[in-house]
Amino acid sequence: MRWGIVGTGGIARRTVGDLRATAGCEVAAVASRAQANADAFAAEHAIPRAFGDRDAMLQSGEVDAVYIGTPHTSHVEIAREAILAGKHVVCEKPLAMTSGEAAELGELARGHGVLLLEGMWMSFSPAMRRTLQIIDAGEIGAPRLVQAGLGFAVPQEARRYWDPELGGGALFDMGVYSITLACLVLGKVVGIEAVGHVQDDGVDLESAITLRFEDGGAAQLMTSIVSFIPPRGWIGGTKGSIDLGERLFSPASLRVAVGRPPAPPEIRDEAFEQEGAGYVPMFRGALEAIGNGWTEHPLHPHARTVEVLRTMESAQALLRGAG
Ligand SMILES: NC(=O)c1ccc[n+]([C@@H]2O[C@H](COP(=O)([O-])OP(=O)(O)OC[C@H]3O[C@@H](n4cnc5c(N)ncnc54)[C@H](OP(=O)(O)O)[C@@H]3O)[C@@H](O)[C@H]2O)c1
């Protein structure tokens, strides 16, 4: 699979090595809004083709799939162009700024027979797959509660986080992980409460969100770009719990506690190796889906992307006092 990377910023630098390290994947090209940036990135990462025009890369016969690593608000347009050009797409999170746009992109990908995958690497991480296995095996009983958080004090120089035009704020950037975890474990959201701080320009600084789920479960999630929140989560079930060790998006460990009170719970720790920077399992999943002719991957299907975005939209409206 010959991949073209769109964008030459922070995340592209982090994922390029993992893309290349994934068996069956080749990094064939990079596209930037500026030829000089594309040339520099290609030289630094030994990529054969550098495009100063994204469209030229998308129309190129040298690329089969694209990885989109640009700011949130540009995702939909680039993903749509790529799908229309017949390319498979892995696009950074969040896939879109609205659930409607994400749903439309999913339909478009289905219609064109190409993969569309939001870059939710957490769902492909070995620890998360193991978590679902433990839950499916009934070890912790029925999952009822999730608590998760992720946040750090983002410096002002990291412009993307502070710019409303680029989808700035904590919720869509970091909250997306906690909300995805909650939906992954508890299913469909039927109630939302949110408190937090939003700047006058609409950028959300921090929030505490409570979700209620169709099956009666609940989640409490925190996110921030002004304070540090340990990147962790836990799941409470009717027979036990799973504590996801740091870091939430690619946990290195799990602590499973199972017991029947008043006896103390039996505790088991499991550790996980991270492949590369942690993105290899996701790219391997993309390759698996493409090989099978799937337009979405069952570990992170379009419906989950849409559900999480629907939840973030509602939380954002509540935070802005419009919900
Ligand atoms: N999965 C993860 O672990 C992870 C971590 C960090 C970020 N992300 C996601 O990756 C995305 C990019 O984040 P980042 O931190 O890499 O951002 P960034 O460094 O600010 O920007 C990425 C690149 O996108 C291009 N770009 C900038 N503005 C653009 C625009 N308006 N339209 C099109 N392209 C534009 C630029 O490349 P050119 O100048 O070459 O065009 C820029 O270098 C975000 O959606 C974020 O959520 C994911």
XYZ file of N, CA, C and O in Angstrom, residues 77-206:
520
model
N -12.835 18.453 4.196
C -12.567 18.834 2.800
C -11.496 17.908 2.191
O -11.653 17.397 1.080
N -10.432 17.676 2.943
C -9.335 16.860 2.397
C -9.779 15.402 2.251
O -9.518 14.760 1.223
N -10.482 14.902 3.251
C -10.946 13.504 3.181
C -11.908 13.335 2.004
O -11.835 12.343 1.267
N -12.796 14.316 1.809
C -13.759 14.223 0.698
C -13.017 14.189 -0.641
O -13.297 13.336 -1.497
N -12.047 15.081 -0.789
C -11.276 15.105 -2.050
C -10.563 13.777 -2.288
O -10.518 13.272 -3.399
N -10.008 13.234 -1.209
C -9.251 11.979 -1.338
C -10.179 10.829 -1.728
O -9.853 10.028 -2.619
N -11.341 10.770 -1.083
C -12.294 9.686 -1.404
C -12.741 9.808 -2.864
O -12.794 8.824 -3.600
N -13.054 11.050 -3.274
C -13.499 11.252 -4.661
C -12.404 10.877 -5.656
O -12.688 10.485 -6.786
N -11.146 10.996 -5.207
C -10.021 10.612 -6.079
C -9.759 9.102 -5.997
O -8.807 8.599 -6.599
N -10.590 8.395 -5.220
C -10.469 6.927 -5.149
C -9.390 6.432 -4.198
O -8.976 5.277 -4.275
N -8.962 7.303 -3.269
C -7.910 6.890 -2.312
C -8.546 6.422 -1.000
O -9.553 6.980 -0.552
N -7.916 5.452 -0.387
C -8.283 5.068 0.979
C -7.806 6.175 1.915
O -6.790 6.830 1.630
N -8.525 6.340 3.044
C -8.226 7.477 3.929
C -8.117 7.052 5.391
O -9.026 6.414 5.926
N -7.002 7.419 6.013
C -6.920 7.441 7.477
C -6.762 8.921 7.824
O -5.820 9.575 7.376
N -7.726 9.442 8.596
C -7.717 10.877 8.907
C -7.630 11.070 10.413
O -8.349 10.419 11.173
N -6.777 11.981 10.825
C -6.611 12.254 12.250
C -7.932 12.587 12.926
O -8.883 13.014 12.284
N -7.953 12.403 14.243
C -9.126 12.719 15.038
C -9.153 14.208 15.326
O -8.065 14.789 15.406
N -10.324 14.823 15.480
C -11.619 14.279 15.138
C -11.812 14.307 13.617
O -11.334 15.240 12.953
N -12.523 13.296 13.094
C -12.696 13.215 11.641
C -13.347 14.476 11.092
O -13.053 14.903 9.973
N -14.267 15.049 11.859
C -15.014 16.227 11.407
C -15.333 17.088 12.620
O -15.060 16.701 13.750
N -15.945 18.234 12.373
C -16.368 19.093 13.484
C -17.858 18.884 13.785
O -18.375 19.425 14.751
N -18.562 18.133 12.902
C -19.964 17.819 13.172
C -20.232 16.355 12.837
O -19.573 15.769 11.970
N -21.246 15.796 13.512
C -21.590 14.389 13.270
C -22.181 14.223 11.872
O -21.976 13.198 11.226
N -22.894 15.262 11.396
C -23.499 15.178 10.061
C -22.437 15.041 8.985
O -22.563 14.213 8.069
N -21.374 15.835 9.098
C -20.296 15.757 8.101
C -19.619 14.388 8.141
O -19.281 13.820 7.100
N -19.424 13.873 9.358
C -18.776 12.560 9.491
C -19.648 11.479 8.856
O -19.142 10.582 8.159
N -20.955 11.563 9.074
C -21.864 10.571 8.495
C -21.817 10.644 6.964
O -21.790 9.614 6.281
N -21.801 11.857 6.436
C -21.740 12.022 4.963
C -20.457 11.442 4.396
O -20.462 10.797 3.349
N -19.344 11.679 5.098
C -18.068 11.129 4.622
C -18.114 9.605 4.607
O -17.610 8.966 3.680
N -18.731 9.028 5.632
C -18.859 7.573 5.717
C -19.640 7.039 4.514
O -19.246 6.052 3.887
N -20.736 7.727 4.195
C -21.554 7.318 3.033
C -20.746 7.422 1.744
O -20.812 6.560 0.865
N -19.994 8.506 1.646
C -19.191 8.734 0.433
C -18.156 7.612 0.260
O -17.973 7.086 -0.841
N -17.511 7.261 1.368
C -16.492 6.200 1.310
C -17.142 4.879 0.904
O -16.596 4.132 0.081
N -18.300 4.611 1.479
C -19.021 3.370 1.132
C -19.341 3.356 -0.356
O -19.096 2.374 -1.058
N -19.841 4.498 -0.841
C -20.217 4.593 -2.254
C -19.031 4.412 -3.188
O -19.178 3.913 -4.299
N -17.863 4.840 -2.743
C -16.670 4.750 -3.603
C -15.831 3.504 -3.306
O -14.773 3.321 -3.910
N -16.281 2.719 -2.357
C -15.589 1.456 -2.055
C -14.183 1.648 -1.517
O -13.303 0.820 -1.757
N -13.978 2.750 -0.748
C -12.651 2.958 -0.156
C -12.769 3.000 1.370
O -13.833 3.315 1.915
N -11.675 2.719 2.040
C -11.663 2.768 3.498
C -11.673 4.224 3.980
O -10.949 5.067 3.447
N -12.499 4.482 4.983
C -12.418 5.752 5.713
C -12.280 5.393 7.183
O -13.166 4.748 7.755
N -11.160 5.798 7.776
C -10.909 5.465 9.180
C -10.425 6.706 9.919
O -9.434 7.326 9.529
N -11.156 7.076 10.971
C -10.678 8.137 11.856
C -9.469 7.588 12.620
O -9.499 6.443 13.074
N -8.448 8.415 12.775
C -7.193 7.953 13.381
C -7.283 7.757 14.887
O -6.453 8.288 15.642
N -8.267 6.981 15.331
C -8.453 6.737 16.766
C -7.559 5.550 17.170
O -8.020 4.431 17.380
N -6.262 5.815 17.296
C -5.280 4.760 17.567
C -5.560 4.024 18.863
O -5.253 2.858 19.014
N -6.186 4.730 19.847
C -6.528 4.108 21.125
C -7.320 2.809 20.933
O -7.070 1.810 21.616
N -8.267 2.827 19.990
C -9.139 1.660 19.796
C -8.381 0.455 19.249
O -8.875 -0.663 19.317
N -7.216 0.690 18.663
C -6.418 -0.395 18.090
C -5.300 -0.835 19.036
O -4.615 -1.813 18.769
N -5.109 -0.094 20.133
C -3.988 -0.398 21.021
C -4.204 -1.770 21.670
O -5.343 -2.177 21.942
N -3.121 -2.516 21.911
C -3.269 -3.852 22.501
C -4.028 -3.821 23.828
O -4.828 -4.713 24.106
N -3.813 -2.792 24.631
C -4.483 -2.732 25.937
C -5.992 -2.567 25.772
O -6.778 -3.138 26.531
N -6.395 -1.768 24.789
C -7.832 -1.553 24.612
C -8.496 -2.800 24.043
O -9.601 -3.172 24.442
N -7.795 -3.476 23.138
C -8.361 -4.716 22.588
C -8.504 -5.763 23.699
O -9.487 -6.481 23.777
N -7.515 -5.809 24.568
C -7.556 -6.745 25.696
C -8.687 -6.369 26.662
O -9.383 -7.233 27.199
N -8.885 -5.072 26.880
C -9.971 -4.607 27.750
C -11.316 -5.132 27.250
O -12.127 -5.656 28.029
N -11.527 -5.015 25.951
C -12.802 -5.467 25.387
C -12.943 -6.991 25.510
O -14.033 -7.507 25.754
N -11.790 -7.675 25.355
C -11.800 -9.128 25.497
C -12.215 -9.527 26.927
O -13.032 -10.421 27.126
N -11.662 -8.817 27.915
C -11.970 -9.098 29.326
C -13.451 -8.837 29.597
O -14.132 -9.622 30.258
N -13.947 -7.739 29.029
C -15.373 -7.406 29.226
C -16.247 -8.461 28.541
O -17.194 -8.987 29.142
N -15.898 -8.803 27.291
C -16.701 -9.791 26.543
C -16.712 -11.140 27.250
O -17.698 -11.876 27.187
N -15.610 -11.459 27.935
C -15.532 -12.745 28.649
C -16.338 -12.699 29.955
O -16.444 -13.700 30.663
N -16.860 -11.528 30.305
C -17.706 -11.398 31.495
C -16.936 -11.279 32.798
O -17.522 -11.333 33.875
N -15.612 -11.087 32.694
C -14.799 -11.089 33.926
C -15.197 -10.020 34.925
O -15.169 -10.243 36.128
N -15.532 -8.835 34.428
C -15.916 -7.758 35.368
C -17.439 -7.576 35.396
O -17.944 -6.565 35.883
N -18.145 -8.553 34.855
C -19.604 -8.448 34.823
C -20.039 -7.423 33.798
O -19.326 -7.154 32.828
N -21.197 -6.816 34.022
C -21.689 -5.809 33.077
C -21.014 -4.471 33.374
O -21.068 -3.997 34.504
N -20.373 -3.838 32.384
C -19.764 -2.533 32.643
C -20.841 -1.484 32.880
O -21.833 -1.437 32.162
N -20.668 -0.687 33.919
C -21.697 0.308 34.304
C -21.151 1.733 34.340
O -21.883 2.682 34.125
N -19.879 1.856 34.723
C -19.326 3.204 34.920
C -17.964 3.339 34.247
O -17.160 2.401 34.272
N -17.730 4.509 33.677
C -16.411 4.816 33.111
C -15.989 6.177 33.628
O -16.811 7.109 33.686
N -14.747 6.272 34.036
C -14.200 7.592 34.357
C -12.900 7.730 33.576
O -12.096 6.779 33.515
N -12.700 8.876 32.934
C -11.481 9.050 32.139
C -11.153 10.523 32.024
O -12.023 11.392 32.157
N -9.882 10.795 31.792
C -9.475 12.184 31.634
C -8.208 12.302 30.836
O -7.423 11.347 30.702
N -8.015 13.488 30.280
C -6.802 13.790 29.519
C -6.717 15.306 29.415
O -7.696 15.958 29.056
N -5.571 15.841 29.780
C -5.426 17.288 29.640
C -4.017 17.714 29.961
O -3.294 17.029 30.678
N -3.604 18.809 29.350
C -2.342 19.421 29.758
C -2.384 20.911 29.451
O -3.221 21.364 28.662
N -1.530 21.642 30.132
C -1.498 23.093 29.947
C -0.777 23.366 28.627
O 0.446 23.265 28.556
N -1.539 23.684 27.609
C -0.986 23.838 26.265
C -0.407 25.249 26.110
O -1.100 26.237 26.368
N 0.854 25.351 25.688
C 1.424 26.689 25.534
C 0.741 27.481 24.411
O 0.218 26.883 23.468
N 0.755 28.802 24.551
C 0.095 29.661 23.564
C 0.703 29.498 22.171
O 0.025 29.682 21.160
N 1.996 29.126 22.111
C 2.652 28.978 20.795
C 2.036 27.839 19.990
O 2.163 27.813 18.763
N 1.443 26.875 20.676
C 0.807 25.764 19.950
C -0.524 26.286 19.405
O -1.594 26.040 19.953
N -0.452 27.033 18.312
C -1.530 27.889 17.819
C -2.848 27.134 17.575
O -3.931 27.627 17.869
N -2.698 25.927 17.013
C -3.886 25.151 16.642
C -4.876 25.015 17.801
O -6.088 25.072 17.602
N -4.366 24.842 19.018
C -5.234 24.615 20.166
C -6.021 25.867 20.576
O -7.016 25.771 21.277
N -5.525 27.023 20.170
C -6.105 28.284 20.636
C -6.880 29.010 19.543
O -7.455 30.062 19.803
N -6.839 28.475 18.325
C -7.432 29.169 17.184
C -8.805 28.574 16.862
O -8.906 27.412 16.431
N -9.886 29.358 17.045
C -11.224 28.811 16.762
C -11.371 28.396 15.295
O -12.113 27.462 14.988
N -10.641 29.072 14.418
C -10.727 28.732 12.978
C -10.153 27.344 12.692
O -10.450 26.730 11.668
N -9.275 26.865 13.582
C -8.653 25.547 13.384
C -9.270 24.488 14.306
O -8.729 23.410 14.479
N -10.410 24.853 14.917
C -11.099 23.892 15.795
C -10.483 23.821 17.171
O -10.530 22.761 17.822
N -9.892 24.933 17.627
C -9.210 24.960 18.927
C -10.102 24.571 20.100
O -11.324 24.571 19.994
N -9.451 24.230 21.226
C -10.185 23.832 22.427
C -9.813 22.429 22.850
O -9.159 21.689 22.107
N -10.231 22.082 24.080
C -9.851 20.784 24.652
C -10.754 19.643 24.191
O -10.299 18.538 23.944
N -12.049 19.941 24.079
C -13.027 18.880 23.871
C -12.768 18.061 22.602
O -12.676 16.830 22.642
N -12.649 18.746 21.467
C -12.503 18.019 20.199
C -11.101 17.430 20.043
O -10.912 16.474 19.302
N -10.135 17.992 20.739
C -8.773 17.478 20.601
C -8.487 16.336 21.577
O -7.983 15.291 21.179
N -8.798 16.547 22.855
C -8.441 15.560 23.880
C -9.672 14.835 24.424
O -9.611 13.639 24.711
N -10.782 15.564 24.559
C -12.009 14.947 25.072
C -12.456 13.790 24.193
O -13.102 12.847 24.664
N -12.087 13.858 22.920
C -12.491 12.820 21.969
C -12.039 11.432 22.427
O -12.735 10.440 22.214
N -10.901 11.334 23.123
C -10.424 10.018 23.575
C -11.321 9.470 24.687
O -11.745 8.316 24.643
N -11.591 10.305 25.689
C -12.398 9.834 26.830
C -13.803 9.470 26.366
O -14.366 8.462 26.813
N -14.356 10.295 25.490
C -15.730 10.035 25.030
C -15.754 8.765 24.182
O -16.662 7.944 24.288
N -14.710 8.571 23.373
C -14.644 7.334 22.580
C -14.561 6.123 23.499
O -15.250 5.118 23.287
N -13.749 6.219 24.543
C -13.635 5.097 25.487
C -15.007 4.783 26.102
O -15.439 3.626 26.149
N -15.702 5.834 26.537
C -17.003 5.631 27.190
C -17.995 4.979 26.217
O -18.707 4.038 26.586
N -18.003 5.456 24.968
C -18.943 4.890 23.979
C -18.555 3.453 23.615
O -19.413 2.612 23.392
N -17.257 3.211 23.556
C -16.751 1.874 23.235
C -17.259 0.852 24.258
O -17.658 -0.249 23.912
N -17.274 1.261 25.511
C -17.614 0.335 26.592
C -19.116 0.346 26.906
O -19.704 -0.697 27.193
N -19.741 1.519 26.843
C -21.111 1.638 27.353
C -22.182 1.830 26.272
O -23.369 1.746 26.566
N -21.756 2.110 25.020
C -22.733 2.145 23.923
C -23.299 3.508 23.608
O -22.564 4.481 23.484
N -24.623 3.596 23.546
C -25.276 4.800 23.027
C -25.569 5.815 24.134
O -26.149 5.475 25.168
N -25.183 7.062 23.875
C -25.383 8.149 24.840
C -26.831 8.645 24.763
O -27.326 8.945 23.674
N -27.492 8.734 25.938
C -28.867 9.255 25.928
C -29.030 10.514 26.793
O -30.096 11.126 26.794
N -27.976 10.896 27.517
C -28.083 12.112 28.323
C -26.712 12.730 28.537
O -25.720 12.008 28.676
N -26.664 14.070 28.523
C -25.370 14.762 28.656
C -25.506 15.944 29.599
O -26.465 16.722 29.500
N -24.534 16.058 30.504
C -24.405 17.274 31.304
C -22.967 17.737 31.175
O -22.054 16.909 31.089
N -22.763 19.030 31.110
C -21.390 19.519 30.954
C -21.226 20.851 31.654
O -22.095 21.721 31.571
N -20.132 20.985 32.396
C -19.776 22.282 32.971
C -18.323 22.552 32.597
O -17.539 21.627 32.393
N -17.970 23.831 32.503
C -16.590 24.148 32.160
C -16.433 25.609 31.817
O -17.317 26.425 32.112
N -15.293 25.913 31.205
C -15.010 27.297 30.831
C -14.790 27.401 29.341
O -14.005 26.639 28.775
N -15.453 28.374 28.742
C -15.281 28.627 27.311
C -14.913 30.092 27.142
O -15.514 30.961 27.773
N -13.913 30.365 26.305
C -13.532 31.759 26.050
C -14.591 32.435 25.173
O -15.386 31.766 24.530
N -14.508 33.756 25.083
C -15.469 34.494 24.266
C -15.412 34.066 22.798
O -16.402 34.128 22.083
N -14.225 33.623 22.367
C -14.108 33.220 20.952
C -14.605 31.798 20.709
O -14.512 31.273 19.599
N -15.122 31.142 21.768
C -15.704 29.802 21.594
C -14.745 28.670 21.918
O -15.144 27.507 21.915
N -13.483 28.981 22.189
C -12.505 27.918 22.500
C -12.743 27.436 23.936
O -12.684 28.232 24.878
N -13.019 26.129 24.094
C -13.265 25.580 25.439
C -11.937 25.258 26.109
O -11.083 24.586 25.544
N -11.783 25.771 27.342
C -10.520 25.595 28.065
C -10.508 24.304 28.873
O -9.501 23.611 28.935
N -11.636 24.004 29.510
C -11.694 22.812 30.365
C -13.147 22.435 30.575
O -14.033 23.299 30.497
